[in-house]
Tab-separated table of C-alpha atoms in Angstrom:
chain	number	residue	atom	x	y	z
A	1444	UNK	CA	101.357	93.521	122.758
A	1445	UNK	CA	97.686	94.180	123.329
A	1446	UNK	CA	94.918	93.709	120.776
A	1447	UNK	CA	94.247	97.386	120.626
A	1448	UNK	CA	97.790	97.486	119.156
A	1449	UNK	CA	97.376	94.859	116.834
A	1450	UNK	CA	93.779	95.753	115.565
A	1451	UNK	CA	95.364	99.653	115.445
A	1452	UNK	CA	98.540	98.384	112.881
A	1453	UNK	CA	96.110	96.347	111.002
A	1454	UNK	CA	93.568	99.167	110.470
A	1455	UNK	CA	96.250	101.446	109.177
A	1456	UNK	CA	97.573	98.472	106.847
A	1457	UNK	CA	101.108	98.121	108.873
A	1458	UNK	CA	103.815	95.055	108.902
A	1459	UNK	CA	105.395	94.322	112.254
A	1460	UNK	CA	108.871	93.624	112.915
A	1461	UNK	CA	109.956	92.072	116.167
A	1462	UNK	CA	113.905	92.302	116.424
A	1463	UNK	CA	115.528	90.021	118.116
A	1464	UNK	CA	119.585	88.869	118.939
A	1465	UNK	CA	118.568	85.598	117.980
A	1466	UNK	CA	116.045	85.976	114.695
A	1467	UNK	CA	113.737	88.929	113.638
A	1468	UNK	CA	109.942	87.837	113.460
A	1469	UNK	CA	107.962	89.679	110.659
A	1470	UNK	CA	104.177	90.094	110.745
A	1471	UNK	CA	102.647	90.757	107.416
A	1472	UNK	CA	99.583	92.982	106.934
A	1473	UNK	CA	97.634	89.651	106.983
A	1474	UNK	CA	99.339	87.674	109.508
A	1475	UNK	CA	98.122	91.325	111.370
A	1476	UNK	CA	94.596	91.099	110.442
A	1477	UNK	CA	94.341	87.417	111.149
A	1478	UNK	CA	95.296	87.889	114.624
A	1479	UNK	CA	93.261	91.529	114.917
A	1480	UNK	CA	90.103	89.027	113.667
A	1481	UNK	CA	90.506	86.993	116.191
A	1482	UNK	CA	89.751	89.610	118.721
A	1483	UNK	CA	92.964	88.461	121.549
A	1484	UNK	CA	93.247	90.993	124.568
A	1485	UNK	CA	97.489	90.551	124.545
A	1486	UNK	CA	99.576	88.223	122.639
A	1487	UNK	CA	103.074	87.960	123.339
A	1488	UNK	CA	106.333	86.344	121.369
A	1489	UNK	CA	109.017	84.828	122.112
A	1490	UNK	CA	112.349	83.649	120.788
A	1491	UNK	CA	114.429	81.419	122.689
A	1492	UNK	CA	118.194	79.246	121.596
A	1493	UNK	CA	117.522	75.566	123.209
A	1494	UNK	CA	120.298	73.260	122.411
A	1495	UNK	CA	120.549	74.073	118.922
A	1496	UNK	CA	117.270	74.771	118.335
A	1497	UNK	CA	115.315	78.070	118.003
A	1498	UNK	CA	111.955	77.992	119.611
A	1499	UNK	CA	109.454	80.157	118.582
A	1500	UNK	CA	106.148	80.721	120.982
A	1501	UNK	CA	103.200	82.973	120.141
A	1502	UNK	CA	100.709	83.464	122.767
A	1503	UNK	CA	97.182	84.941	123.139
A	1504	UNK	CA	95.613	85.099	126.305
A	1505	UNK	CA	97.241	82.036	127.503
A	1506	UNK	CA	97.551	79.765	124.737
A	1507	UNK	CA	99.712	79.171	122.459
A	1508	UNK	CA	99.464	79.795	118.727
A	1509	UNK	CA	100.112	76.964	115.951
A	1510	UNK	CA	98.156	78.480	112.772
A	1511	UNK	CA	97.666	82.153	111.974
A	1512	UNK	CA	97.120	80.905	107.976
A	1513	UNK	CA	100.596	81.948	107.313
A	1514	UNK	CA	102.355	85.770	106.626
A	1515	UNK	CA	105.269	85.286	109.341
A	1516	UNK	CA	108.747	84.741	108.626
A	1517	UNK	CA	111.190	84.113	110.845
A	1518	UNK	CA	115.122	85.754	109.320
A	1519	UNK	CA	117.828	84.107	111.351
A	1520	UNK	CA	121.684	84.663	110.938
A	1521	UNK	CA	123.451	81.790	109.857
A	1522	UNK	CA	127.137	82.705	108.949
A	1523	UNK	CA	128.232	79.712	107.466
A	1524	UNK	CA	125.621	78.051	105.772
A	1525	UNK	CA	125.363	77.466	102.215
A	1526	UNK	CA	122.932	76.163	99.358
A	1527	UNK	CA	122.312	72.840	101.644
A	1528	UNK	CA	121.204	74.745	104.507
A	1529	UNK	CA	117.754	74.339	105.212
A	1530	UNK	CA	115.588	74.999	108.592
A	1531	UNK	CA	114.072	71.446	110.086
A	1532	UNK	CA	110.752	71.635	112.066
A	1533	UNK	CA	111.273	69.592	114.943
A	1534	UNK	CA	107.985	67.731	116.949
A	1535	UNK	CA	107.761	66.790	120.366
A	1536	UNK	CA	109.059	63.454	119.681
A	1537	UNK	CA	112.249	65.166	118.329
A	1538	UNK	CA	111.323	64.115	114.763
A	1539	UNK	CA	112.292	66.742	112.333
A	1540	UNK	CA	110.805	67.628	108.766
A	1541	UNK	CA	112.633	70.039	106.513
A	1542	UNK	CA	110.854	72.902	105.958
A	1543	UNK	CA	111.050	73.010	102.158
A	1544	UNK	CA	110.050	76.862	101.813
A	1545	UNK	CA	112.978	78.155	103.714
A	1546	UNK	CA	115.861	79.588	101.604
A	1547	UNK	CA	119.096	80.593	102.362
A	1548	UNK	CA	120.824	83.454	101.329
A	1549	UNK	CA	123.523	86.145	102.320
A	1550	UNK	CA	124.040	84.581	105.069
A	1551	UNK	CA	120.436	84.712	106.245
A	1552	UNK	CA	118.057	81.997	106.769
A	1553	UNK	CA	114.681	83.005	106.007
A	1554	UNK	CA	111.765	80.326	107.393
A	1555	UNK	CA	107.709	80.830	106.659
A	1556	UNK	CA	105.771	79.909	109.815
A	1557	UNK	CA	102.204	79.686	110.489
A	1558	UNK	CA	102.516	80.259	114.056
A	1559	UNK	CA	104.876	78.816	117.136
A	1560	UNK	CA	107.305	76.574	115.627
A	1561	UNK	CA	110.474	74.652	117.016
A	1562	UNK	CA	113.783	74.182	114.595
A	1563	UNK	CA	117.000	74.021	113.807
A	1564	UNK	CA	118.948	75.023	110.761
A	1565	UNK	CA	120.712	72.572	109.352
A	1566	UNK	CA	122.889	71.390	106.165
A	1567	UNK	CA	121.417	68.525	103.862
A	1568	UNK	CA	123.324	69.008	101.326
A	1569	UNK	CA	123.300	66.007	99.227
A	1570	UNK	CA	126.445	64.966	96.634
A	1571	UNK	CA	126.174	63.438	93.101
A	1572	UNK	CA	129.507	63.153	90.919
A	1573	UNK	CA	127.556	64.109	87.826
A	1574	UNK	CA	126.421	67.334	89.301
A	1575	UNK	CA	130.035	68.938	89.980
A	1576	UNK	CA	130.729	72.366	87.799
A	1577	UNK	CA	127.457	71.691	86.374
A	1578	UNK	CA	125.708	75.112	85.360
A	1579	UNK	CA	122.895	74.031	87.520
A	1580	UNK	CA	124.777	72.534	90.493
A	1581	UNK	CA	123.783	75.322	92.896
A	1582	UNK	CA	120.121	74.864	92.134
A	1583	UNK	CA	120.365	71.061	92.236
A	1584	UNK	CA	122.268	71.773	95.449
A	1585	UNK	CA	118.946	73.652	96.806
A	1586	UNK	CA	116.243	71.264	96.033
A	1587	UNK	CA	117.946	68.374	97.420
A	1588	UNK	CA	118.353	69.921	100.488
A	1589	UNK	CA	114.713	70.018	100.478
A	1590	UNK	CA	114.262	66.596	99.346
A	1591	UNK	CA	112.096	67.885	96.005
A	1592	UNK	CA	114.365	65.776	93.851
A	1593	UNK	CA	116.240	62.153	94.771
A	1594	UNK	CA	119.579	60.789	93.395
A	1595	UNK	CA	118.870	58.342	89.802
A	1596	UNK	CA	121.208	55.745	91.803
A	1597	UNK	CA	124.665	55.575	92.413
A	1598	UNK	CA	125.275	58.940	93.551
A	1599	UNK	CA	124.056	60.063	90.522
A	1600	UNK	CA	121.714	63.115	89.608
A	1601	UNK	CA	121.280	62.769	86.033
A	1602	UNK	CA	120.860	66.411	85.169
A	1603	UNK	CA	120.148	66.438	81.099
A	1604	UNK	CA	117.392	63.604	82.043
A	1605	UNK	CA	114.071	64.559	81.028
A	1606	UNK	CA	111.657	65.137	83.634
A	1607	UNK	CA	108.319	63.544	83.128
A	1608	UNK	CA	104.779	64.803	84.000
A	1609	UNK	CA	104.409	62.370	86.814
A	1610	UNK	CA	107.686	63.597	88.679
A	1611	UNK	CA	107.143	67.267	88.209
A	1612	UNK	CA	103.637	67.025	90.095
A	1613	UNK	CA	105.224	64.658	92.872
A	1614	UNK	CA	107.317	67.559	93.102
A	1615	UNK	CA	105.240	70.098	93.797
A	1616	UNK	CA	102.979	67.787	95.867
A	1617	UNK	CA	106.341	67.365	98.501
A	1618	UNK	CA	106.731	70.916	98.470
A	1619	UNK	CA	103.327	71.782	99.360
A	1620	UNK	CA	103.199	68.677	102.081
A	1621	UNK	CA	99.908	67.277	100.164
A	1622	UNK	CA	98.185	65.184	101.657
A	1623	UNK	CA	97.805	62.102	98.722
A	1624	UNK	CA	95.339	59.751	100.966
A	1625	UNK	CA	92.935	62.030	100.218
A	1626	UNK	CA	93.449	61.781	96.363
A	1627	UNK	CA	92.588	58.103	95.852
A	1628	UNK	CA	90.390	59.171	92.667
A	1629	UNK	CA	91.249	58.523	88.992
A	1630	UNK	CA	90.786	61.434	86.961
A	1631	UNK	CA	93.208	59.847	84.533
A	1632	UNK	CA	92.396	56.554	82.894
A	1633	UNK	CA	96.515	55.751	82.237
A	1634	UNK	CA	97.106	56.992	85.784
A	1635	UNK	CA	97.391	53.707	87.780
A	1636	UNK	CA	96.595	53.302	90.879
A	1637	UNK	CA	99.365	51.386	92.045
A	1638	UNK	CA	102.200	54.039	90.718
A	1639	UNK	CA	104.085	56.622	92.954
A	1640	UNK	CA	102.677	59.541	91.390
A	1641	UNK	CA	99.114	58.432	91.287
A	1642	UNK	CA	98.030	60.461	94.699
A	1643	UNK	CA	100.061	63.385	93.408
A	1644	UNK	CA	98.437	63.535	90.031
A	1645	UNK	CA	95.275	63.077	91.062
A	1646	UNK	CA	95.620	66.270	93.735
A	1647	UNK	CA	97.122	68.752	91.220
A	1648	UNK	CA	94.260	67.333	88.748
A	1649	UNK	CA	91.768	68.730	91.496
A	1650	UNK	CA	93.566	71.902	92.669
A	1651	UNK	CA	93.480	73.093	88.814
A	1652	UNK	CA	97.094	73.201	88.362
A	1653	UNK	CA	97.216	70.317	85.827
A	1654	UNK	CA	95.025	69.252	82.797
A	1655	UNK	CA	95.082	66.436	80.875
A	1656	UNK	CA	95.983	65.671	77.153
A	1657	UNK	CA	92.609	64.803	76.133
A	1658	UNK	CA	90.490	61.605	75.532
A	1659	UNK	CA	90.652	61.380	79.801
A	1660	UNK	CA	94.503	60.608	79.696
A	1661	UNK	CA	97.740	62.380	81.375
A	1662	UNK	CA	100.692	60.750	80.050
A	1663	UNK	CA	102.422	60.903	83.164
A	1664	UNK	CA	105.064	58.814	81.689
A	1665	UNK	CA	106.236	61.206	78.797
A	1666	UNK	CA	108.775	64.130	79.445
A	1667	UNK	CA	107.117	67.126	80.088
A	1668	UNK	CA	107.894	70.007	77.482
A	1669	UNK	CA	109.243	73.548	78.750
A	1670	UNK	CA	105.660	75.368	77.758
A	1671	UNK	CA	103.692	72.606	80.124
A	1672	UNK	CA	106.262	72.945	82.739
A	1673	UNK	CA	105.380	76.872	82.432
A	1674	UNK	CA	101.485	76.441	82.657
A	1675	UNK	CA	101.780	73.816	85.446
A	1676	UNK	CA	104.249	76.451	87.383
A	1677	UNK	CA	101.840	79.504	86.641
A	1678	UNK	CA	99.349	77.533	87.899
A	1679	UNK	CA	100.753	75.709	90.853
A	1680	UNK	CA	101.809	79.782	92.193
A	1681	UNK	CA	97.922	80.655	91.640
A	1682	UNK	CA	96.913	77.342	93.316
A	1683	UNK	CA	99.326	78.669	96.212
A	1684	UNK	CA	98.356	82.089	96.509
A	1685	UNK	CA	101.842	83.332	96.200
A	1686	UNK	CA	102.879	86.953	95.514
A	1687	UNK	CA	105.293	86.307	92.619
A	1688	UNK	CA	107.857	89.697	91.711
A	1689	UNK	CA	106.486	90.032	87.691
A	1690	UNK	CA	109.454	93.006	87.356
A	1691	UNK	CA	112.765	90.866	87.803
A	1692	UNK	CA	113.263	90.969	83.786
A	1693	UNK	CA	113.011	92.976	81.013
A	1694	UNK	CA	111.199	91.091	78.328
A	1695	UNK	CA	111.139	91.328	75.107
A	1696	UNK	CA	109.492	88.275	74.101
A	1697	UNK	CA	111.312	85.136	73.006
A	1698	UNK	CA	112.822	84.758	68.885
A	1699	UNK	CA	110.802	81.457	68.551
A	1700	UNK	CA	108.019	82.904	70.603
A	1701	UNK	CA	105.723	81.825	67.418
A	1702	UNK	CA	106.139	78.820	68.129
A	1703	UNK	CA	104.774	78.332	71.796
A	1704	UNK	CA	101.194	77.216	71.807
A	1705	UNK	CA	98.196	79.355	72.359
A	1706	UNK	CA	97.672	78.253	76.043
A	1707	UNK	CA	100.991	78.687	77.281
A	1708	UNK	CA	101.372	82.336	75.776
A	1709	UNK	CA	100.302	83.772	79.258
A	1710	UNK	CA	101.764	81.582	81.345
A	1711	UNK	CA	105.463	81.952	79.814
A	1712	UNK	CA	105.027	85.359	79.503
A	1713	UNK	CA	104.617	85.784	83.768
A	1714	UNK	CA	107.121	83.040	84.364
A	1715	UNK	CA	109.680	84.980	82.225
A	1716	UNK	CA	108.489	88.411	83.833
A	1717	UNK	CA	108.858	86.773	86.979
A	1718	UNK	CA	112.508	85.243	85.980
A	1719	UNK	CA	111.441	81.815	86.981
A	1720	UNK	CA	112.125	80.872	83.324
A	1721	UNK	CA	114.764	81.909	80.689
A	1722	UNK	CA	115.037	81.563	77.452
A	1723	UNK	CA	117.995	79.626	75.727
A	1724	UNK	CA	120.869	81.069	73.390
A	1725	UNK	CA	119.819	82.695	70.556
A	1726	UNK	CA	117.040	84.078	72.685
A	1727	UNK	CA	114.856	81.000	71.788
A	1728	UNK	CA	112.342	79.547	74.162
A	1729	UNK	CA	111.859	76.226	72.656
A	1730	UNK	CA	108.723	75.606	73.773
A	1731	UNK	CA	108.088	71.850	72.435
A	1732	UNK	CA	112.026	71.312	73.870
A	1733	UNK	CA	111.922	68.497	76.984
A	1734	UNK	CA	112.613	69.901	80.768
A	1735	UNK	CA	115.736	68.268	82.000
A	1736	UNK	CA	115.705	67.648	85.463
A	1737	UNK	CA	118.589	70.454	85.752
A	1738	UNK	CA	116.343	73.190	84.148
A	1739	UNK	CA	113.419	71.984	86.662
A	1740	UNK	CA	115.919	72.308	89.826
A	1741	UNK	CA	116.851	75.721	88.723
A	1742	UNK	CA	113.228	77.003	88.116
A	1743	UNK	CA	111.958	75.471	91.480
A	1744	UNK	CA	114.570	77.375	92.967
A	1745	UNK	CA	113.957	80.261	91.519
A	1746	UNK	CA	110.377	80.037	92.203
A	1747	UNK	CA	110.842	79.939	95.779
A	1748	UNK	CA	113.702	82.519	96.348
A	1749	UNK	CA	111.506	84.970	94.768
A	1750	UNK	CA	107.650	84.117	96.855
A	1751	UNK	CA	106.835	87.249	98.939
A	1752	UNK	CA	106.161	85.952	102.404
């Protein structure tokens, strides 16, 4: 494609699809504009099936593209795959790293991508004998795959455990792929240093998406409740810069919605809108109620099935 092509779709506000026997590559508005800024005389893209893998190669007068700040997805056709099927980057040194944003579904593999990228789908599926005909076992399914969550020992899950505020940041911080040497502060005088969630909680403490209790402590130790878990979602997707769907449900408020504290009433509101949470039977909330580590799978899940790349 020339640039004149690519600065004319981005002027008019287009998307791009490239179609492809092997994946479709879509171009956002954006991912358009990002590559019209740049001012390129022809870029060109590629798709090739290497041994397994799927390489991907974006090229602009010569050289090759890594980063275009995001807006491409590549869809690829995997017949058989299932909740455990995830895409893997692969490096030069054949060293691959799951590629926690890409989701599975309808026999479709869907995979964000800054720019050129080598992979493979894959299944990591992971098995836990407390997890079988659980309501949640799909979603625990999905963010194992990813490696979000790890077994409680002995090929156990523990799904009605409590998740506290220390693992629900180190969560988000191994979806994201944060960087935690360059969080070695302490924002948080009952954060210690020495603990596996220090680097994590000290990076969502300076990205906004989490606040302490007060008197300069976290409690990263205590479970956290299902109206924190909301605000800390709400404002992990702003932190992002996602494009959340706000229509998938109908609210009409929760029965107990009284009862959810006055800075949380926004942020449950767009999670429900955006049917990352639901309520429980009786159409109750429960605001002050603990997040088990089964309700957590499901809304991470949730949360990224529903981003618009």
């Amino acid at each position: 494609l020339t640039g004149t092509g690519i600065s004319s779709l981005a002027a008019s506000g287009a998307a791009l699809s490239l179609n492809s026997p092997i994946l479709n590559l879509n171009l956002s508005p954006a991912a358009l504009a990002e590559l019209a800024s740049r001012g390129y005389k022809q870029i060109s893209f590629s798709f090739e099936a290497v041994d397994g893998n799927i390489v991907i190669t974006i090229m602009a007068d010569g050289r090759r593209l890594d980063n275009l700040g995001g807006n491409i997805t590549a869809v690829l056709p995997v017949p058989n795959g299932g909740r455990g099927t995830v895409a893997a980057a692969i490096n030069e040194d054949g060293i691959m790293d799951i590629l926690k944003f890409s989701s599975y579904k309808n026999g479709l593999l869907t995979i964000p991508l800054d720019g050129s990228l080598v992979f493979a789908p894959i299944s990591n599926a992971m098995d836990f004998s407390d997890t079988q005909r659980h309501w949640a076992e799909e979603y625990i399914e999905f963010v194992t795959a990813r490696n979000l969550f790890q077994g409680t020992g002995k090929n156990q899950f523990s799904p009605q455990t409590g998740m506290t505020r220390g693992m629900i940041v180190t969560v988000l911080g191994r979806l994201s792929g944060a960087d935690t040497g360059k969080y070695d502060g302490a924002s948080f005088s009952d954060v210690g240093q020495g603990a596996y969630y220090a680097g994590y909680v000290e990076w969502a403490a300076k990205m906004g998406i989490v606040q302490g209790v007060g008197q300069g402590m976290f409690l990263p130790d205590q479970d956290v409740t299902r109206e924190q878990l909301a605000v800390i979602l709400f404002n992990y997707i702003k932190y992002m810069g996602f494009e959340i769907d706000q229509g998938v449900t109908d609210t009409q408020g929760f029965a107990d919605g009284d009862e959810i504290s006055a800075y949380a009433i926004d942020a449950v509101a767009a999670m429900q809108r955006a049917g990352i949470i639901n309520g429980k039977d009786g159409r109750r909330f429960d605001p002050k109620g603990k997040a088990s580590r089964a309700e957590v799978a499901a809304m991470l899940e949730r949360l990224i099935s529903s981003i618009v790349w």
